[in-house]
Amino acid sequence: MVKNMGQERNRQAIEENKTALGIEFGSTRIKAVLVGEDNAPIAQGDHEWENRLENGIWTYSLDDVWTGLQDCYAKLAQDVKNQYDITLKRVGAIGFSAMMHGYMAFDQNGELLVPFRTWRNTMTEEAAAKLTEAFSYHIPQRWSIAHLYQAILNKEEHVSKVDYMTTLDGYVHWKLTGEKVLGVGEASGMFPIDLATKNYDAGMVRKFDELVSGEGFSWKLSDIMPKVLLAGDEGGVLTKEGAALLDPSGSLEAGIPLCPPEGDAGTGMTATNSITPRTGNISAGTSVFTMVVMEKDLQKVHEEIDLVTTPAGDLVGMVHCNNCTSDLNAWVGLFKENLACFGVKPDMNELYGTLYRKALDGDADCGGLMAYNYFSGETITGFEEGRPLFVRTPDARFNLANFMRVHLYTALGAIKVGMDILTKEEGVQIDSMLGHGGLYKTPGVGQRFTAAALNTPVSVMETAGEGGAWGMALLASYMLNKADAETLSDYLNNKVFAGNQGVRMEPDAGDAAGFDAFIEKYKRALPVERAAVETF
């Protein structure tokens, strides 16, 4: 039952349809977040799921998609019932998000032609390379167009029957609304976007059609891809069939407006208020990636840099690395085991905090210590597989502070190599970065070293942990509530993040110089990591 003024306000927002619902399909969890009039979460639900390897393909079944979505929504509705004693029948607006990229191809009857091929598959190397050369534009293996072209190169029989190609969130949105659309950020992970038209690059579309003209397909590329929409555009409404599919209990009503579906990169940018040119965000946990909103296109094609867009259609340079904190966590686990030998059972948050803060006492260049955190391969530095590695010179300053510092530095090593391409080779200007993820849980440590690595101010906000489902809810809220001519950036700054710019840390000149010295040694010593891979 309602217990306080905040709950009463939230209850009223639900009853008056002044809420927005965001649902995101992550790699291991489907999460739903309902926000109230102030865009703060007021109810949540989730469902855990796993991809599976079937016949060499990483996939999720359609049954898993729908049972997972229905369970996630049911838990959200139950949370609303438990907190506010309301049966959820309507919300103000809904938005769907999912892992970007991948390949879902359907025939004219709406039947899936081959199992969903997720972003995780690395079977499109030939197609990605040929398209990159043909377009003079970097096409990563995980992009939808690379999957389609690889299927053509492989002479797969299903390709002639393709009537529609989309991504996971585009598929869910289509089935709930009947609309074949995508938000521009998600669409930019299917096919390159023309920044002037905010649509698929027409010249590259023509080049693709020319590449496959001898195959005799009845379709042209523009016939089978979703329509591109911008943040704030209306993406359709929940149909009667869609409402029953989302909520089999029958409580949810049709007619609710949906915003364009967006990818997890776009929702992450939205949730961290990093969608304005010269801003960016860095997500640092098991893996690490940066998203930087750029003012102009790159001068050269760089395989290390993926180009996508914000939900508003601005160009984003993305650097993604497979390895970040796993090796660091393993070392902290070793220290825990050491303490246990003396009968000490430390609180893990305290242990992490103590060890991280000790790194602040280390030498700016780590005192002659070197480490590689490669649990798996790292494309940026040319490794197909990895070996976690620690090495030092006999005269190195081997102490706990430097040991912790080198493992925090190397967690950012590969991303530093990629970001230097953007900032030093391409001259991309960055005014601020927003840090989120496990690396930033200990205040003032990961943030300080990230500022040094990127030589850019880094901010950390409490709301950064709310995640992509919240970012999707914000995009739905923007469509529902925006004023005439109000940009997404203005909406986020004025109505979501006003007064919450986070704790900002400027780069320390000594740290930045030390990190530059470390990264030069890191690059010079890569043959040591190569030898470990080949011999151990």
Coordinates of C-alpha atoms in Angstrom, one line a residue:
M1 CA 0.0 0.0 0.0
V2 CA 1.0 3.6 -0.5
K3 CA 3.2 4.7 2.5
N4 CA 4.7 8.1 1.7
M5 CA 4.4 11.2 -0.5
G6 CA 6.9 9.8 -3.1
Q7 CA 4.8 6.7 -3.5
E8 CA 1.6 8.7 -3.8
R9 CA 3.2 10.8 -6.5
N10 CA 4.4 7.7 -8.4
R11 CA 1.0 6.1 -8.0
Q12 CA -0.7 9.2 -9.5
A13 CA 1.8 9.1 -12.4
I14 CA 0.9 5.5 -13.1
E15 CA -2.8 6.2 -13.0
E16 CA -2.6 9.2 -15.3
N17 CA -0.3 7.5 -17.8
K18 CA 2.6 9.9 -17.1
T19 CA 5.2 7.1 -17.1
A20 CA 7.6 5.7 -19.6
L21 CA 8.8 2.1 -19.8
G22 CA 12.1 1.0 -21.1
I23 CA 13.0 -2.7 -21.7
E24 CA 16.5 -3.8 -22.8
F25 CA 17.6 -7.3 -23.9
G26 CA 21.2 -7.6 -22.5
S27 CA 23.5 -10.5 -23.2
T28 CA 22.6 -12.2 -19.8
R29 CA 19.6 -10.3 -18.6
I30 CA 16.4 -8.7 -19.9
K31 CA 15.5 -5.7 -17.7
A32 CA 12.5 -3.4 -17.5
V33 CA 12.5 0.0 -15.9
L34 CA 9.4 2.2 -15.4
V35 CA 10.1 5.9 -14.8
G36 CA 7.8 8.6 -13.3
E37 CA 7.3 12.2 -14.2
D38 CA 10.7 13.1 -12.9
N39 CA 12.3 10.4 -15.0
A40 CA 13.5 8.5 -11.9
P41 CA 12.9 4.7 -11.8
I42 CA 9.7 3.8 -9.9
A43 CA 9.4 0.1 -10.7
Q44 CA 11.6 -2.6 -12.2
G45 CA 11.6 -6.2 -13.5
D46 CA 14.1 -8.6 -14.9
H47 CA 14.7 -12.0 -16.4
E48 CA 18.0 -13.9 -16.8
W49 CA 18.8 -15.7 -20.0
E50 CA 21.8 -17.1 -21.9
N51 CA 22.9 -17.3 -25.5
R52 CA 23.6 -20.8 -26.8
L53 CA 26.1 -22.2 -29.3
E54 CA 24.1 -24.3 -31.9
N55 CA 25.8 -25.7 -35.0
G56 CA 28.6 -23.2 -34.5
I57 CA 26.3 -20.2 -34.2
W58 CA 25.8 -18.1 -31.1
T59 CA 22.0 -17.5 -30.9
Y60 CA 18.9 -17.0 -28.8
S61 CA 15.7 -18.8 -29.8
L62 CA 12.6 -16.9 -30.5
D63 CA 10.9 -18.8 -27.7
D64 CA 13.5 -17.5 -25.3
V65 CA 12.9 -13.9 -26.6
W66 CA 9.2 -14.0 -25.9
T67 CA 9.1 -16.1 -22.7
G68 CA 11.9 -13.9 -21.3
L69 CA 10.2 -10.7 -22.3
Q70 CA 6.9 -11.9 -20.8
D71 CA 8.5 -12.9 -17.5
C72 CA 10.4 -9.6 -17.3
Y73 CA 7.2 -7.6 -17.9
A74 CA 5.2 -9.7 -15.5
K75 CA 7.8 -9.0 -12.7
L76 CA 7.6 -5.3 -13.5
A77 CA 3.8 -5.4 -13.3
Q78 CA 4.1 -7.3 -10.0
D79 CA 6.5 -4.7 -8.6
V80 CA 3.9 -2.0 -9.5
K81 CA 1.2 -4.1 -7.7
N82 CA 3.4 -4.6 -4.7
Q83 CA 4.4 -1.0 -4.3
Y84 CA 1.4 0.9 -5.4
D85 CA -1.5 -1.6 -5.2
I86 CA -2.3 -0.9 -8.9
T87 CA -2.8 -3.4 -11.7
L88 CA -0.7 -2.1 -14.6
K89 CA -2.9 -1.5 -17.6
R90 CA -1.3 1.4 -19.4
V91 CA 1.9 3.4 -19.5
G92 CA 2.6 6.7 -21.2
A93 CA 5.1 5.3 -23.7
I94 CA 7.3 2.2 -24.3
G95 CA 10.7 1.7 -25.8
F96 CA 12.7 -1.4 -26.6
S97 CA 16.5 -1.9 -26.8
A98 CA 18.9 -4.8 -27.3
M99 CA 22.4 -5.8 -28.0
M100 CA 23.3 -4.1 -31.3
H101 CA 24.1 -5.7 -34.6
G102 CA 23.5 -9.4 -35.6
Y103 CA 21.3 -10.8 -38.2
M104 CA 17.6 -11.7 -38.2
A105 CA 16.2 -12.5 -41.7
F106 CA 12.5 -13.1 -42.4
D107 CA 10.5 -14.3 -45.4
Q108 CA 7.4 -12.7 -46.8
N109 CA 5.3 -14.6 -44.3
G110 CA 7.3 -13.2 -41.4
E111 CA 9.0 -16.5 -40.7
L112 CA 12.6 -16.5 -39.5
L113 CA 14.7 -18.0 -42.2
V114 CA 17.8 -19.0 -40.2
P115 CA 18.5 -18.9 -36.4
F116 CA 19.2 -15.4 -35.0
R117 CA 22.9 -14.7 -35.5
T118 CA 24.1 -12.5 -32.6
W119 CA 26.8 -9.9 -32.5
R120 CA 29.0 -12.5 -30.8
N121 CA 29.6 -14.5 -34.0
T122 CA 32.9 -14.0 -35.8
M123 CA 32.1 -15.8 -39.0
T124 CA 31.9 -12.8 -41.4
E125 CA 35.6 -11.9 -41.7
E126 CA 35.7 -12.2 -45.5
A127 CA 32.5 -10.2 -46.0
A128 CA 33.6 -7.4 -43.5
A129 CA 36.9 -7.0 -45.3
K130 CA 35.4 -6.9 -48.8
L131 CA 32.7 -4.4 -47.7
T132 CA 35.3 -2.2 -45.9
E133 CA 37.3 -2.1 -49.1
A134 CA 34.3 -1.4 -51.4
F135 CA 32.8 1.3 -49.1
S136 CA 36.1 2.8 -47.9
Y137 CA 34.4 2.6 -44.5
H138 CA 35.1 0.3 -41.7
I139 CA 32.5 -2.5 -41.5
P140 CA 32.9 -4.6 -38.4
Q141 CA 32.2 -8.4 -38.5
R142 CA 29.2 -8.1 -36.2
W143 CA 27.3 -5.6 -38.4
S144 CA 24.1 -6.9 -40.0
I145 CA 25.3 -6.0 -43.5
A146 CA 28.4 -8.1 -43.0
H147 CA 26.2 -11.1 -42.0
L148 CA 24.0 -10.7 -45.0
Y149 CA 26.9 -10.4 -47.4
Q150 CA 28.7 -13.4 -45.9
A151 CA 25.5 -15.4 -46.4
I152 CA 25.6 -14.4 -50.0
L153 CA 29.3 -15.2 -50.4
N154 CA 28.6 -18.6 -48.8
K155 CA 25.7 -19.2 -51.4
E156 CA 23.2 -19.8 -48.6
E157 CA 19.9 -20.8 -50.0
H158 CA 17.8 -18.6 -47.7
V159 CA 19.1 -15.3 -49.0
S160 CA 16.9 -15.3 -52.1
K161 CA 13.8 -15.5 -49.8
V162 CA 14.7 -12.5 -47.6
D163 CA 11.9 -10.1 -47.3
Y164 CA 13.0 -8.2 -44.2
M165 CA 16.3 -8.0 -42.2
T166 CA 16.5 -6.4 -38.7
T167 CA 18.0 -6.6 -35.3
L168 CA 16.7 -8.1 -32.0
D169 CA 15.0 -4.9 -30.8
G170 CA 13.7 -4.1 -34.3
Y171 CA 12.1 -7.6 -34.4
V172 CA 10.4 -7.2 -31.0
H173 CA 9.2 -3.7 -31.9
W174 CA 7.8 -5.0 -35.3
K175 CA 5.9 -7.8 -33.6
L176 CA 4.3 -5.5 -31.1
T177 CA 3.5 -2.6 -33.4
G178 CA 3.5 -3.9 -37.0
E179 CA 6.1 -1.2 -37.8
K180 CA 9.4 -2.1 -39.5
V181 CA 11.5 0.7 -38.1
L182 CA 14.8 1.3 -36.1
G183 CA 16.3 4.2 -34.3
V184 CA 19.2 5.8 -36.1
G185 CA 21.7 4.6 -33.5
E186 CA 20.7 1.0 -33.9
A187 CA 20.4 1.4 -37.7
S188 CA 24.0 2.6 -37.7
G189 CA 25.1 -0.8 -36.5
M190 CA 23.3 -2.4 -39.5
F191 CA 24.6 -0.2 -42.3
P192 CA 26.6 3.1 -42.5
I193 CA 24.6 6.3 -42.0
D194 CA 24.8 9.5 -44.0
L195 CA 25.2 12.2 -41.4
A196 CA 23.6 14.8 -43.7
T197 CA 20.4 12.8 -44.4
K198 CA 20.3 10.8 -41.1
N199 CA 19.5 7.8 -43.2
Y200 CA 21.4 4.9 -44.7
D201 CA 24.2 6.1 -47.0
A202 CA 22.6 6.1 -50.4
G203 CA 25.9 5.7 -52.3
M204 CA 27.0 2.7 -50.3
V205 CA 23.5 1.2 -50.7
R206 CA 24.0 1.5 -54.5
K207 CA 27.5 -0.1 -54.2
F208 CA 26.1 -3.0 -52.3
D209 CA 23.3 -3.6 -54.9
E210 CA 26.0 -3.5 -57.6
L211 CA 28.1 -6.0 -55.7
V212 CA 25.3 -8.6 -55.6
S213 CA 23.7 -7.7 -59.0
G214 CA 24.7 -10.9 -60.5
E215 CA 22.9 -13.0 -57.9
G216 CA 19.5 -12.5 -59.4
F217 CA 17.8 -11.5 -56.1
S218 CA 14.3 -10.1 -56.4
W219 CA 15.0 -7.5 -53.7
K220 CA 17.2 -4.4 -53.4
L221 CA 18.9 -3.6 -50.1
S222 CA 16.6 -0.6 -49.4
D223 CA 13.6 -2.9 -49.7
I224 CA 14.6 -5.2 -46.9
M225 CA 16.0 -2.9 -44.2
P226 CA 14.0 -1.1 -41.5
K227 CA 13.0 2.6 -41.9
V228 CA 15.3 4.9 -40.0
L229 CA 13.8 7.2 -37.3
L230 CA 15.4 9.7 -34.9
A231 CA 15.0 10.1 -31.2
G232 CA 11.6 11.8 -30.5
D233 CA 9.9 10.4 -33.6
E234 CA 6.9 8.2 -33.1
G235 CA 7.6 4.6 -33.8
G236 CA 4.0 3.2 -33.9
V237 CA 1.5 2.0 -31.2
L238 CA 1.0 -1.2 -29.3
T239 CA -1.5 -3.3 -31.2
K240 CA -4.1 -5.6 -29.6
E241 CA -2.0 -8.6 -30.7
G242 CA 1.2 -6.9 -29.4
A243 CA -0.4 -6.2 -26.0
A244 CA -1.4 -9.9 -25.7
L245 CA 2.1 -10.9 -26.7
L246 CA 3.8 -8.7 -24.1
D247 CA 1.3 -9.4 -21.3
P248 CA -0.5 -12.7 -21.7
S249 CA -2.5 -11.9 -18.5
G250 CA -4.6 -9.6 -20.6
S251 CA -4.3 -6.6 -18.3
L252 CA -2.2 -4.4 -20.7
E253 CA -4.2 -2.3 -23.1
A254 CA -3.4 -1.6 -26.8
G255 CA -2.8 1.9 -28.2
I256 CA 0.3 2.8 -26.1
P257 CA 2.8 4.8 -28.3
L258 CA 6.3 3.3 -28.8
C259 CA 9.4 5.3 -29.5
P260 CA 12.0 4.0 -32.1
P261 CA 13.9 0.9 -30.8
E262 CA 17.5 1.7 -30.0
G263 CA 20.7 -0.3 -29.5
D264 CA 22.5 -0.7 -26.2
A265 CA 25.2 1.8 -27.3
G266 CA 22.5 4.5 -27.7
T267 CA 20.8 3.7 -24.4
G268 CA 24.2 3.8 -22.7
M269 CA 24.9 7.2 -24.2
T270 CA 21.5 8.4 -23.1
A271 CA 21.8 7.0 -19.5
T272 CA 25.2 8.8 -19.1
N273 CA 24.1 12.1 -20.8
S274 CA 26.9 11.6 -23.4
I275 CA 25.1 12.5 -26.6
T276 CA 26.4 16.0 -27.3
P277 CA 29.5 16.5 -29.6
R278 CA 32.8 16.6 -27.7
T279 CA 31.4 14.4 -25.0
G280 CA 31.8 10.7 -24.4
N281 CA 31.5 7.8 -22.0
I282 CA 33.7 4.9 -21.0
S283 CA 32.2 1.7 -19.6
A284 CA 34.8 -0.3 -17.7
G285 CA 34.0 -3.7 -16.2
T286 CA 34.8 -7.2 -17.6
S287 CA 35.3 -5.5 -21.0
V288 CA 35.8 -1.8 -21.7
F289 CA 34.6 0.5 -24.4
T290 CA 34.5 4.2 -25.1
M291 CA 31.9 6.2 -27.1
V292 CA 33.0 9.7 -28.3
V293 CA 30.5 12.0 -30.1
M294 CA 32.5 13.6 -32.9
E295 CA 32.1 16.9 -34.7
K296 CA 33.2 15.5 -38.1
D297 CA 34.1 12.3 -39.9
L298 CA 37.4 10.6 -39.6
Q299 CA 40.1 11.3 -42.2
K300 CA 41.1 7.7 -42.6
V301 CA 39.6 4.2 -42.2
H302 CA 40.7 2.7 -38.9
E303 CA 39.9 -0.9 -38.2
E304 CA 40.2 -0.1 -34.5
I305 CA 37.4 2.5 -34.6
D306 CA 33.7 1.6 -35.2
L307 CA 31.5 4.4 -36.4
V308 CA 27.9 4.6 -35.2
T309 CA 25.6 7.4 -34.2
T310 CA 23.8 8.8 -31.2
P311 CA 20.0 8.3 -31.0
A312 CA 19.8 11.9 -32.5
G313 CA 22.0 10.9 -35.4
D314 CA 25.4 12.5 -34.5
L315 CA 28.6 10.6 -35.4
V316 CA 30.2 8.5 -32.7
G317 CA 33.6 6.9 -32.6
M318 CA 33.6 3.6 -30.7
V319 CA 36.6 1.8 -29.3
H320 CA 35.9 -1.6 -27.9
C321 CA 38.3 -3.9 -26.0
N322 CA 37.6 -7.4 -24.7
N323 CA 39.7 -7.2 -21.5
C324 CA 39.5 -4.8 -18.5
T325 CA 39.1 -5.9 -14.9
S326 CA 39.1 -9.7 -15.0
D327 CA 42.8 -10.0 -14.2
L328 CA 42.7 -7.2 -11.6
N329 CA 39.8 -9.1 -9.9
A330 CA 41.9 -12.3 -9.9
W331 CA 44.7 -10.6 -8.1
V332 CA 42.3 -9.1 -5.5
G333 CA 41.0 -12.6 -5.0
L334 CA 44.6 -13.8 -4.4
F335 CA 45.0 -11.1 -1.7
K336 CA 41.7 -12.3 -0.1
E337 CA 43.0 -15.9 -0.1
N338 CA 46.3 -14.7 1.5
L339 CA 44.3 -12.9 4.3
A340 CA 42.2 -16.0 4.9
C341 CA 45.4 -17.9 5.7
F342 CA 45.8 -15.6 8.7
G343 CA 42.1 -16.1 9.7
V344 CA 41.0 -12.7 8.3
K345 CA 37.8 -12.6 6.3
P346 CA 37.8 -9.1 4.7
D347 CA 34.8 -7.3 3.4
M348 CA 35.4 -7.3 -0.4
N349 CA 34.4 -3.7 -0.9
E350 CA 36.9 -2.7 1.8
L351 CA 39.6 -4.9 0.3
Y352 CA 39.0 -3.5 -3.2
G353 CA 39.0 0.1 -1.8
T354 CA 42.1 -0.4 0.2
L355 CA 44.1 -1.9 -2.6
Y356 CA 42.9 0.6 -5.2
R357 CA 43.7 3.5 -3.0
K358 CA 47.2 2.0 -2.4
A359 CA 47.8 2.4 -6.1
L360 CA 47.6 6.2 -5.7
D361 CA 51.0 6.0 -3.8
G362 CA 52.7 4.3 -6.8
D363 CA 55.1 5.8 -9.3
A364 CA 53.4 7.6 -12.2
D365 CA 55.0 5.2 -14.7
C366 CA 54.5 2.1 -12.4
G367 CA 58.2 1.9 -11.5
G368 CA 59.4 -0.6 -14.1
L369 CA 56.5 -3.0 -13.7
M370 CA 54.5 -4.3 -16.7
A371 CA 51.3 -6.4 -17.0
Y372 CA 48.9 -7.6 -19.6
N373 CA 45.3 -8.4 -18.6
Y374 CA 44.5 -10.5 -21.7
F375 CA 42.2 -13.2 -20.6
S376 CA 41.1 -13.4 -24.3
G377 CA 42.3 -12.0 -27.5
E378 CA 42.5 -8.2 -28.1
T379 CA 41.8 -7.0 -31.6
I380 CA 43.2 -3.5 -31.0
T381 CA 46.7 -4.9 -30.4
G382 CA 46.4 -7.8 -32.8
F383 CA 45.9 -10.8 -30.5
E384 CA 43.5 -13.6 -31.3
E385 CA 43.9 -15.1 -27.8
G386 CA 45.6 -13.9 -24.6
R387 CA 47.6 -14.9 -21.5
P388 CA 47.4 -12.8 -18.3
L389 CA 51.0 -11.8 -17.7
F390 CA 53.0 -9.9 -15.1
V391 CA 56.7 -9.0 -15.7
R392 CA 59.3 -6.7 -14.1
T393 CA 63.0 -5.8 -14.4
P394 CA 65.3 -6.9 -11.5
D395 CA 65.8 -3.3 -10.5
A396 CA 62.1 -2.3 -10.7
R397 CA 60.5 -0.6 -7.7
F398 CA 58.5 -3.7 -6.8
N399 CA 56.1 -2.7 -4.1
L400 CA 52.3 -3.1 -3.5
A401 CA 51.5 0.5 -4.7
N402 CA 53.2 0.0 -8.0
F403 CA 51.8 -3.6 -8.3
M404 CA 48.2 -2.3 -7.9
R405 CA 48.9 0.7 -10.1
V406 CA 50.3 -1.4 -13.0
H407 CA 47.2 -3.6 -13.0
L408 CA 44.9 -0.6 -12.9
Y409 CA 46.9 1.0 -15.8
T410 CA 46.9 -2.2 -17.9
A411 CA 43.1 -2.5 -17.5
L412 CA 43.0 0.7 -19.6
G413 CA 46.0 -0.2 -21.8
A414 CA 44.3 -1.4 -24.9
I415 CA 41.6 1.3 -24.8
K416 CA 44.4 3.9 -24.5
V417 CA 45.9 2.5 -27.7
G418 CA 42.6 2.9 -29.5
M419 CA 41.7 6.3 -28.0
D420 CA 45.1 7.7 -29.1
I421 CA 44.1 7.0 -32.7
L422 CA 41.1 9.2 -32.2
T423 CA 42.7 12.0 -30.2
K424 CA 46.3 12.1 -31.5
E425 CA 46.0 10.8 -35.1
E426 CA 42.6 12.2 -35.9
G427 CA 42.6 15.2 -33.6
V428 CA 39.1 14.4 -32.1
Q429 CA 38.3 16.9 -29.4
I430 CA 36.8 15.7 -26.1
D431 CA 35.6 18.1 -23.4
S432 CA 34.5 15.5 -20.9
M433 CA 34.0 11.8 -20.4
L434 CA 31.6 10.0 -18.2
G435 CA 32.9 6.9 -16.4
H436 CA 30.6 4.0 -15.4
G437 CA 31.1 0.4 -14.4
G438 CA 33.0 -1.6 -11.8
L439 CA 36.3 0.2 -12.2
Y440 CA 34.8 3.3 -10.7
K441 CA 33.2 1.9 -7.6
T442 CA 36.1 3.0 -5.4
P443 CA 35.9 6.9 -5.5
G444 CA 38.8 8.8 -7.0
V445 CA 41.0 5.9 -8.2
G446 CA 39.8 4.4 -11.5
Q447 CA 38.5 7.8 -12.3
R448 CA 41.9 9.5 -11.7
F449 CA 43.7 6.9 -13.8
T450 CA 41.1 7.1 -16.6
A451 CA 41.6 10.9 -16.7
A452 CA 45.3 10.3 -17.0
A453 CA 45.0 7.7 -19.7
L454 CA 42.7 9.8 -21.9
N455 CA 44.2 13.1 -20.8
T456 CA 40.6 14.3 -20.5
P457 CA 38.3 15.3 -17.5
V458 CA 36.3 12.3 -16.3
S459 CA 33.1 12.5 -14.3
V460 CA 31.3 9.8 -12.4
M461 CA 27.5 10.0 -11.6
E462 CA 25.4 7.9 -9.2
T463 CA 22.8 7.5 -12.0
A464 CA 25.4 6.0 -14.3
G465 CA 24.7 2.6 -12.7
E466 CA 21.0 2.7 -13.8
G467 CA 21.9 1.1 -17.1
G468 CA 20.5 0.8 -20.6
A469 CA 16.8 0.0 -19.7
W470 CA 16.7 3.3 -17.9
G471 CA 18.3 5.0 -20.9
M472 CA 15.6 3.4 -23.1
A473 CA 12.9 4.7 -20.7
L474 CA 14.4 8.2 -21.1
L475 CA 14.1 8.0 -24.9
A476 CA 10.4 6.9 -24.5
S477 CA 9.9 9.8 -22.1
Y478 CA 11.5 12.2 -24.5
M479 CA 9.1 11.2 -27.3
L480 CA 6.2 11.5 -24.9
N481 CA 7.1 14.8 -23.2
K482 CA 9.4 16.9 -25.4
A483 CA 8.5 20.5 -26.2
D484 CA 8.5 21.8 -29.7
A485 CA 12.0 22.0 -31.1
E486 CA 13.4 20.6 -27.8
T487 CA 16.5 18.5 -28.7
L488 CA 17.3 15.3 -26.9
S489 CA 20.4 17.0 -25.5
D490 CA 18.3 19.8 -24.1
Y491 CA 15.8 17.4 -22.6
L492 CA 18.4 15.4 -20.9
N493 CA 20.3 18.4 -19.6
N494 CA 17.2 20.3 -18.3
K495 CA 14.7 17.5 -17.3
V496 CA 16.8 14.5 -16.4
F497 CA 20.3 15.5 -15.3
A498 CA 19.8 19.1 -14.1
G499 CA 21.9 19.5 -11.0
N500 CA 23.5 16.1 -11.4
Q501 CA 26.7 16.5 -13.4
G502 CA 28.6 14.1 -11.2
V503 CA 32.0 14.4 -9.6
R504 CA 34.4 15.7 -12.1
M505 CA 38.2 15.0 -12.0
E506 CA 40.7 16.8 -14.2
P507 CA 43.7 14.9 -15.5
D508 CA 46.8 15.3 -13.3
A509 CA 49.8 16.4 -15.5
G510 CA 52.2 14.0 -13.7
D511 CA 49.8 11.0 -14.0
A512 CA 49.2 11.8 -17.7
A513 CA 52.9 11.9 -18.5
G514 CA 53.4 8.7 -16.5
F515 CA 50.6 6.9 -18.3
D516 CA 52.1 8.0 -21.7
A517 CA 55.5 6.5 -20.6
F518 CA 53.8 3.3 -19.4
I519 CA 51.9 2.9 -22.7
E520 CA 55.1 3.3 -24.8
K521 CA 56.6 0.4 -22.8
Y522 CA 53.3 -1.5 -23.1
K523 CA 53.5 -1.3 -26.9
R524 CA 57.2 -2.1 -27.0
A525 CA 56.7 -5.2 -24.8
L526 CA 53.8 -6.7 -26.7
P527 CA 56.2 -9.4 -28.2
V528 CA 56.5 -10.7 -24.6
E529 CA 52.7 -11.3 -24.6
R530 CA 53.0 -12.8 -28.1
A531 CA 55.6 -15.2 -26.8
A532 CA 53.4 -16.2 -23.9
V533 CA 50.5 -16.9 -26.2
E534 CA 52.7 -19.0 -28.5
T535 CA 54.6 -21.0 -25.9
F536 CA 52.5 -21.2 -22.8

